[in-house]
Tab-separated table of C-alpha atoms and ligand atoms in Angstrom:
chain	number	residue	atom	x	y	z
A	1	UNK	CA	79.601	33.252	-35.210
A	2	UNK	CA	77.554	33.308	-32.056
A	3	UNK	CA	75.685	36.155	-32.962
A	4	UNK	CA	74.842	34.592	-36.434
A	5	UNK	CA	73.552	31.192	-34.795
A	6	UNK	CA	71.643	32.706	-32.469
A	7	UNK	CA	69.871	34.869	-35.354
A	8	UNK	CA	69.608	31.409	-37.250
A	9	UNK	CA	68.069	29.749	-34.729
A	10	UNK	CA	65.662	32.407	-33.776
A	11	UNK	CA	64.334	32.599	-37.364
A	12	UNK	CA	63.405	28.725	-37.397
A	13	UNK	CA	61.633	28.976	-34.521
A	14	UNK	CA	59.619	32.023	-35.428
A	15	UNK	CA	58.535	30.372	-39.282
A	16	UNK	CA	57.742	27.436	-37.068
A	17	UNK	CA	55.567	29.410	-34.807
A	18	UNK	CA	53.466	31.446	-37.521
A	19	UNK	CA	52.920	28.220	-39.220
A	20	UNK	CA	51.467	26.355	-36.611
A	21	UNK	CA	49.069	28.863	-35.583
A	22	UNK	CA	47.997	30.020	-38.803
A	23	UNK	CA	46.892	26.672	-39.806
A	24	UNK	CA	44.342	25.949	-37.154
A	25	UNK	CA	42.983	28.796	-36.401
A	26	UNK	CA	43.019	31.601	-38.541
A	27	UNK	CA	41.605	34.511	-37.173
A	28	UNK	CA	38.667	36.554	-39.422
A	29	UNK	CA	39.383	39.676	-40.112
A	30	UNK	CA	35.583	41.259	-40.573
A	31	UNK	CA	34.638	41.178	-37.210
A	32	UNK	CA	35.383	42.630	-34.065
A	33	UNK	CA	37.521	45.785	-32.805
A	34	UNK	CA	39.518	45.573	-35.858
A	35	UNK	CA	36.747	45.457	-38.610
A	36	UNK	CA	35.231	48.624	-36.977
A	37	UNK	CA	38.300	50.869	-38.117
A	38	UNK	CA	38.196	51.116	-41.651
A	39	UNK	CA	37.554	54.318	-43.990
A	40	UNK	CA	33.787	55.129	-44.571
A	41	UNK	CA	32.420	52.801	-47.274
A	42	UNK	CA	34.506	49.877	-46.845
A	43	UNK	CA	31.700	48.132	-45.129
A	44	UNK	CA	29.326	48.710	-47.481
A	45	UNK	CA	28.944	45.249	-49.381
A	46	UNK	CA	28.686	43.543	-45.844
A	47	UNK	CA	25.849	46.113	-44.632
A	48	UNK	CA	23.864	45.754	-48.029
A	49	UNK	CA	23.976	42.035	-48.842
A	50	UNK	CA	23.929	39.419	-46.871
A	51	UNK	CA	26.697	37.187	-48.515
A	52	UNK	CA	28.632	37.838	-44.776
A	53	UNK	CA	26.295	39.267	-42.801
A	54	UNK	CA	22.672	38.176	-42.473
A	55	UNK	CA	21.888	40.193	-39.029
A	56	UNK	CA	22.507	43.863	-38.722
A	57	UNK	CA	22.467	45.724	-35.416
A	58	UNK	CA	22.484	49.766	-34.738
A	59	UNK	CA	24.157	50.618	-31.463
A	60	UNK	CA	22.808	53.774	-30.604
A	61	UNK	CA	24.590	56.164	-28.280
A	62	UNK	CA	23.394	59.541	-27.002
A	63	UNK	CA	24.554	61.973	-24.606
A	64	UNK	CA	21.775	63.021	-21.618
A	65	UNK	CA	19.243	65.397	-22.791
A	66	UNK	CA	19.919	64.361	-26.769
A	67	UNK	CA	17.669	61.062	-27.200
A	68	UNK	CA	16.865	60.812	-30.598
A	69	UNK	CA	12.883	61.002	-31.254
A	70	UNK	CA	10.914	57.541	-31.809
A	71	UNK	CA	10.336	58.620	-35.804
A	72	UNK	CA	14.503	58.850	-36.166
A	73	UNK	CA	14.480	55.177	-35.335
A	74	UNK	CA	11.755	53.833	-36.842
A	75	UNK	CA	12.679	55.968	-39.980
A	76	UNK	CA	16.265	54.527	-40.188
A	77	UNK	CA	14.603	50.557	-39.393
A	78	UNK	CA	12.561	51.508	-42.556
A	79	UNK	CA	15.190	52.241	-44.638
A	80	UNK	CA	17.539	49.656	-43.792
A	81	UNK	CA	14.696	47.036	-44.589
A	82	UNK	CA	14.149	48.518	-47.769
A	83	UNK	CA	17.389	48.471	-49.418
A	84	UNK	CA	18.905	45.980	-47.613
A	85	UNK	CA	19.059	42.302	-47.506
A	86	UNK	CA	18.724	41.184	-43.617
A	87	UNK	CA	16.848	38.566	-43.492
A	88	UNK	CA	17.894	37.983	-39.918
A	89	UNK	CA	16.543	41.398	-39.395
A	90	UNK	CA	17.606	44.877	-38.128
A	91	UNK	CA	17.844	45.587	-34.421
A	92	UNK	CA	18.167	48.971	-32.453
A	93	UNK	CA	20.279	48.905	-29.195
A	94	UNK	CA	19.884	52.062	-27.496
A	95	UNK	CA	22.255	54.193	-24.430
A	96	UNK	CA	22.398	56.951	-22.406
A	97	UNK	CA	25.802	58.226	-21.815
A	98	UNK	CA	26.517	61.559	-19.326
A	99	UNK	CA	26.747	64.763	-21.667
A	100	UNK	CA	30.024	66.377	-21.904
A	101	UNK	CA	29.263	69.626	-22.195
A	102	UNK	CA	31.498	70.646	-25.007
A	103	UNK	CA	30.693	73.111	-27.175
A	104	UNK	CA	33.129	71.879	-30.212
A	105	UNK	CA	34.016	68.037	-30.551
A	106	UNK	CA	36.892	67.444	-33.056
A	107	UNK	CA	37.297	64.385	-35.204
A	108	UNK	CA	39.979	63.336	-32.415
A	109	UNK	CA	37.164	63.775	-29.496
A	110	UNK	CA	34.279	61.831	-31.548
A	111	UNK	CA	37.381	59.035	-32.130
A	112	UNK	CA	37.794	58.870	-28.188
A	113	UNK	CA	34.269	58.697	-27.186
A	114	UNK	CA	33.439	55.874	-29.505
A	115	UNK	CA	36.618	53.647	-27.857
A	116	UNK	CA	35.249	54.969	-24.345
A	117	UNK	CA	31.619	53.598	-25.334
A	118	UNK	CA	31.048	51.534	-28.570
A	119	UNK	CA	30.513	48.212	-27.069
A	120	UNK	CA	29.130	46.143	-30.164
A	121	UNK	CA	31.259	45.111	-32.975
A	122	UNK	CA	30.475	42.471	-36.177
A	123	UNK	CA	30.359	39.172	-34.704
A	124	UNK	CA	29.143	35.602	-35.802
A	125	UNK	CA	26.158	36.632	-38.751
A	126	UNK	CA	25.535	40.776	-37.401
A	127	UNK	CA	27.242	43.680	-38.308
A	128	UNK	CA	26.721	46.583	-36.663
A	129	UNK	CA	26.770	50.213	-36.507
A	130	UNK	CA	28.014	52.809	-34.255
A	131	UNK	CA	25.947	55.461	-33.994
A	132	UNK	CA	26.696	58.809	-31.459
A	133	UNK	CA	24.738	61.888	-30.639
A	134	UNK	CA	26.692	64.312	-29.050
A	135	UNK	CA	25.466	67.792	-26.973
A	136	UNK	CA	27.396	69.846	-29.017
A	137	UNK	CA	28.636	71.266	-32.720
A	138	UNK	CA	31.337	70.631	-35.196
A	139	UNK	CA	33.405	73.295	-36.764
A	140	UNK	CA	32.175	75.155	-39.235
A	141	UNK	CA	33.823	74.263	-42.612
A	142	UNK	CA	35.716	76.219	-44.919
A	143	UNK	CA	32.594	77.737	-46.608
A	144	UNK	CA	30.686	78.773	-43.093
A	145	UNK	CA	28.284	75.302	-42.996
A	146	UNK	CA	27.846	73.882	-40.071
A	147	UNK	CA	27.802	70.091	-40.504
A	148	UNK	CA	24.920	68.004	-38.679
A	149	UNK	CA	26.337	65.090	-38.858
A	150	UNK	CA	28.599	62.996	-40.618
A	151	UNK	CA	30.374	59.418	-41.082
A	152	UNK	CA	33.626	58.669	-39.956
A	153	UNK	CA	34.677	55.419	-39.955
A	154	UNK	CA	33.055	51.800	-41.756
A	155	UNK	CA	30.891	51.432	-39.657
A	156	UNK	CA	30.498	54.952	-37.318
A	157	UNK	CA	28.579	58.069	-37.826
A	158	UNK	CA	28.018	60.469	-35.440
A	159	UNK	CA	25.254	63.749	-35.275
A	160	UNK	CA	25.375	66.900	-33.629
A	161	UNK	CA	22.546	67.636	-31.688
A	162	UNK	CA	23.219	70.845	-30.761
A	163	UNK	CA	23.232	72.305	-34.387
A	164	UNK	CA	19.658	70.018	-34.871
A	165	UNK	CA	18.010	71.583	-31.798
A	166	UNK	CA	19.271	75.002	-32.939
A	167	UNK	CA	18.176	74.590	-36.612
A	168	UNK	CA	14.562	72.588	-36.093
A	169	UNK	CA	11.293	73.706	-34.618
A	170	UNK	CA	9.124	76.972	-35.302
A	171	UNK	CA	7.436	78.179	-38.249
A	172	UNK	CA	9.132	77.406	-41.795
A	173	UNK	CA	11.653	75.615	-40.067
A	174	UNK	CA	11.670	71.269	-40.548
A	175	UNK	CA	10.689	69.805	-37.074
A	176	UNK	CA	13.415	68.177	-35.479
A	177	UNK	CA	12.462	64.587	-35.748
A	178	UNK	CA	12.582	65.576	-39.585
A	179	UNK	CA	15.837	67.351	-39.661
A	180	UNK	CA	17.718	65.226	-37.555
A	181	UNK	CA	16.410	61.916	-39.366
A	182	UNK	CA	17.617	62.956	-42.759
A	183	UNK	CA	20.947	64.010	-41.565
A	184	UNK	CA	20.749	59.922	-40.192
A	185	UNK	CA	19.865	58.706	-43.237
A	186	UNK	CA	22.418	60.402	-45.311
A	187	UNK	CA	25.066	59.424	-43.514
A	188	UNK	CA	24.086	56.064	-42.934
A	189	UNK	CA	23.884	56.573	-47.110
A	190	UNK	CA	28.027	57.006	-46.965
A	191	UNK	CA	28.109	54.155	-44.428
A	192	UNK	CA	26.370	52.028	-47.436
A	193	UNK	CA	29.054	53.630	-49.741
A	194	UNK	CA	27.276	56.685	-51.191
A	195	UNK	CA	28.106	58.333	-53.693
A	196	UNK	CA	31.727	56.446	-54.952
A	197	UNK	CA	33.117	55.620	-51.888
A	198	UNK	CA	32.548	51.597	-51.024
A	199	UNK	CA	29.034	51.341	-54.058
A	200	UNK	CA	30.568	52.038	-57.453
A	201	UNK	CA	28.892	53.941	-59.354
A	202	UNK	CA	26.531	52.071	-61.780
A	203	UNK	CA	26.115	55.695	-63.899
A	204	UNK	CA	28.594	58.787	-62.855
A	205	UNK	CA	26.600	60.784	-60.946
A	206	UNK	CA	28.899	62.244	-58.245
A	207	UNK	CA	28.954	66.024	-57.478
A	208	UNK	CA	31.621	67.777	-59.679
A	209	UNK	CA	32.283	70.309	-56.545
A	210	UNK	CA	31.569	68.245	-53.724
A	211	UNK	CA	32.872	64.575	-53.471
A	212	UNK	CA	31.233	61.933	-52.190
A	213	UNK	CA	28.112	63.173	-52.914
A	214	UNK	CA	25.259	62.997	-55.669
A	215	UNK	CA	24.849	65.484	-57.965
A	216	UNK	CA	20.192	65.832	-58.045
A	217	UNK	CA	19.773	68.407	-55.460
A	218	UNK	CA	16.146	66.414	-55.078
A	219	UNK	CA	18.433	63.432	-53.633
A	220	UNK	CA	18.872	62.503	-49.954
A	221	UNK	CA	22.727	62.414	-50.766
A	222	UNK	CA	23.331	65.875	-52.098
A	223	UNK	CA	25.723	67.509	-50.229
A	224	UNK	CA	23.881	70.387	-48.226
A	225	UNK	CA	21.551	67.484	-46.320
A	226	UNK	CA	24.518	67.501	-44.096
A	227	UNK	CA	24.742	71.278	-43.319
A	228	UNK	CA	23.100	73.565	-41.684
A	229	UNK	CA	22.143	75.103	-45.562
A	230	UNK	CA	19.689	72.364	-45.657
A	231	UNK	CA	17.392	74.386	-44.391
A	232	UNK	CA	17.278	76.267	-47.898
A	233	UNK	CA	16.260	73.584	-50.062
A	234	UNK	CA	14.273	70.725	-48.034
A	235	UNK	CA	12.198	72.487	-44.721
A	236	UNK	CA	9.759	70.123	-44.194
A	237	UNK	CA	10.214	66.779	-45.634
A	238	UNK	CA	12.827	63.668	-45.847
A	239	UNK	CA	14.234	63.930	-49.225
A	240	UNK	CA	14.402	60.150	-50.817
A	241	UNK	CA	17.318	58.392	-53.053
A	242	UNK	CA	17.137	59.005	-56.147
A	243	UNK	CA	17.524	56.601	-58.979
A	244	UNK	CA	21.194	56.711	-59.747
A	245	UNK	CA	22.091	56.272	-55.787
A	246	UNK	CA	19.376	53.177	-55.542
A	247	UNK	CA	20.999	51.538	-58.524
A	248	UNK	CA	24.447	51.649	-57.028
A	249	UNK	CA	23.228	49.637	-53.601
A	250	UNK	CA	21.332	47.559	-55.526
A	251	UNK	CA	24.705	46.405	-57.955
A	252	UNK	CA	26.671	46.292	-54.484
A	253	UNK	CA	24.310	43.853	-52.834
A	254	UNK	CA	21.365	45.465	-51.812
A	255	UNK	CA	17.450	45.487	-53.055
B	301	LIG	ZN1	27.489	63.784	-46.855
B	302	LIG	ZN1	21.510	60.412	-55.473
């Protein structure tokens, strides 16, 4: 009987409690720590439109030695403004953190180095991205690519600067300012829900082989942008959108 009261009385006290704070102030749930750690894409709407968000912000964070070049930045500002709507504009926050000397980072290490250093989150009208150079290489895949770079999270995507220093430079090869901005670009692309993963698709158009990805090997989203086999099909120049991918931003809240 005691037991029962006891379990009785404990109930009551905790509808009482959840009522009275969720009244007053409920907490919202797309921004801070907590917004940040959803699958790729889910962010999309909020970085393309500016029904939530009317700022966006792009934390930058490189390892010594791996500063991204001045054309990377002003390249990804560019695109932003172009297919976005920020009226409140786009700002770059840029820092230095000590290179780890790794020659591998796993999904798990790129996880732990954004909780050690990611220090801006959505708040009030901003969103914001989390964006990481690291001094070394991803594992190969399955089929022998290297990956450059890739998204992770809503609002995260990371590069591999070792694999862009090794791959750019030198005759017939892209420079690196131009390889390592297109790998930033496309996955900022998957960030903004390209292809089917956060911006539905206004016409199918996703790779039958290769998910996630568009299917015009002329488009900044085909798969390879992300690999080291880039270098095959694009050496010198940032390949655009093309039209299906521009239409899908544009029905998902962007221009
Ligand atoms: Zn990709
Ligand atoms: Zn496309």
């Amino acid at each position: 009987m005691k037991f029962l009261f006891n379990k009785l009385a404990f109930y009551g006290l905790l509808i009482g409690g959840v009522y009275a704070c969720s009244v007053p102030e409920r907490e919202d749930p797309f921004v801070g720590l907590a917004a940040a750690r959803w699958d790729v894409g889910k962010s999309a709407n909020f970085l393309l439109s500016d029904d939530r968000f009317t700022n966006l912000e792009l934390e930058i964070v490189y390892m010594e030695g791996y500063k991204p070049t001045d054309y990377l930045m002003d390249s990804m500002v560019e695109f932003l403004q172009e297919i976005t709507r920020k009226p409140g504009g786009i700002e770059i926050i840029e820092k230095e953190i000590p290179a780890e000397g790794k020659e591998y980072y796993s999904t798990q290490d790129i996880g732990d180095l954004e909780d050690r250093y990611r220090e801006r989150y959505n708040e009030g009208n901003t969103v914001s991205v989390f964006f990481l150079v690291v001094d070394g290489s991803f594992m190969p895949d399955e089929e022998g690519f290297f990956t450059i770079g890739a998204a992770y999270r809503n609002t995260s995507m990371v590069l591999f600067g070792k694999r862009i220093f090794e791959n750019s430079g030198g005759f017939g090869r892209p420079s690196r300012g131009t390889l390592e901005t297109t790998t930033a670009l496309h996955e900022l692309g998957h960030l903004l829900g390209l292809v089917n993963v956060g911006s539905e698709m206004v016409t199918p158009h996703e790779d039958q082989g290769k998910e996630y990805h568009c299917d015009d090997d002329s488009c900044l989203m085909y798969w390879a942008v992300e690999t080291d086999n880039v270098l095959q099909f694009t050496p010198q120049t940032i390949p655009e959108l093309d039209e299906n991918c521009r239409n899908d931003l544009r029905a998902n809240g962007g221009r």
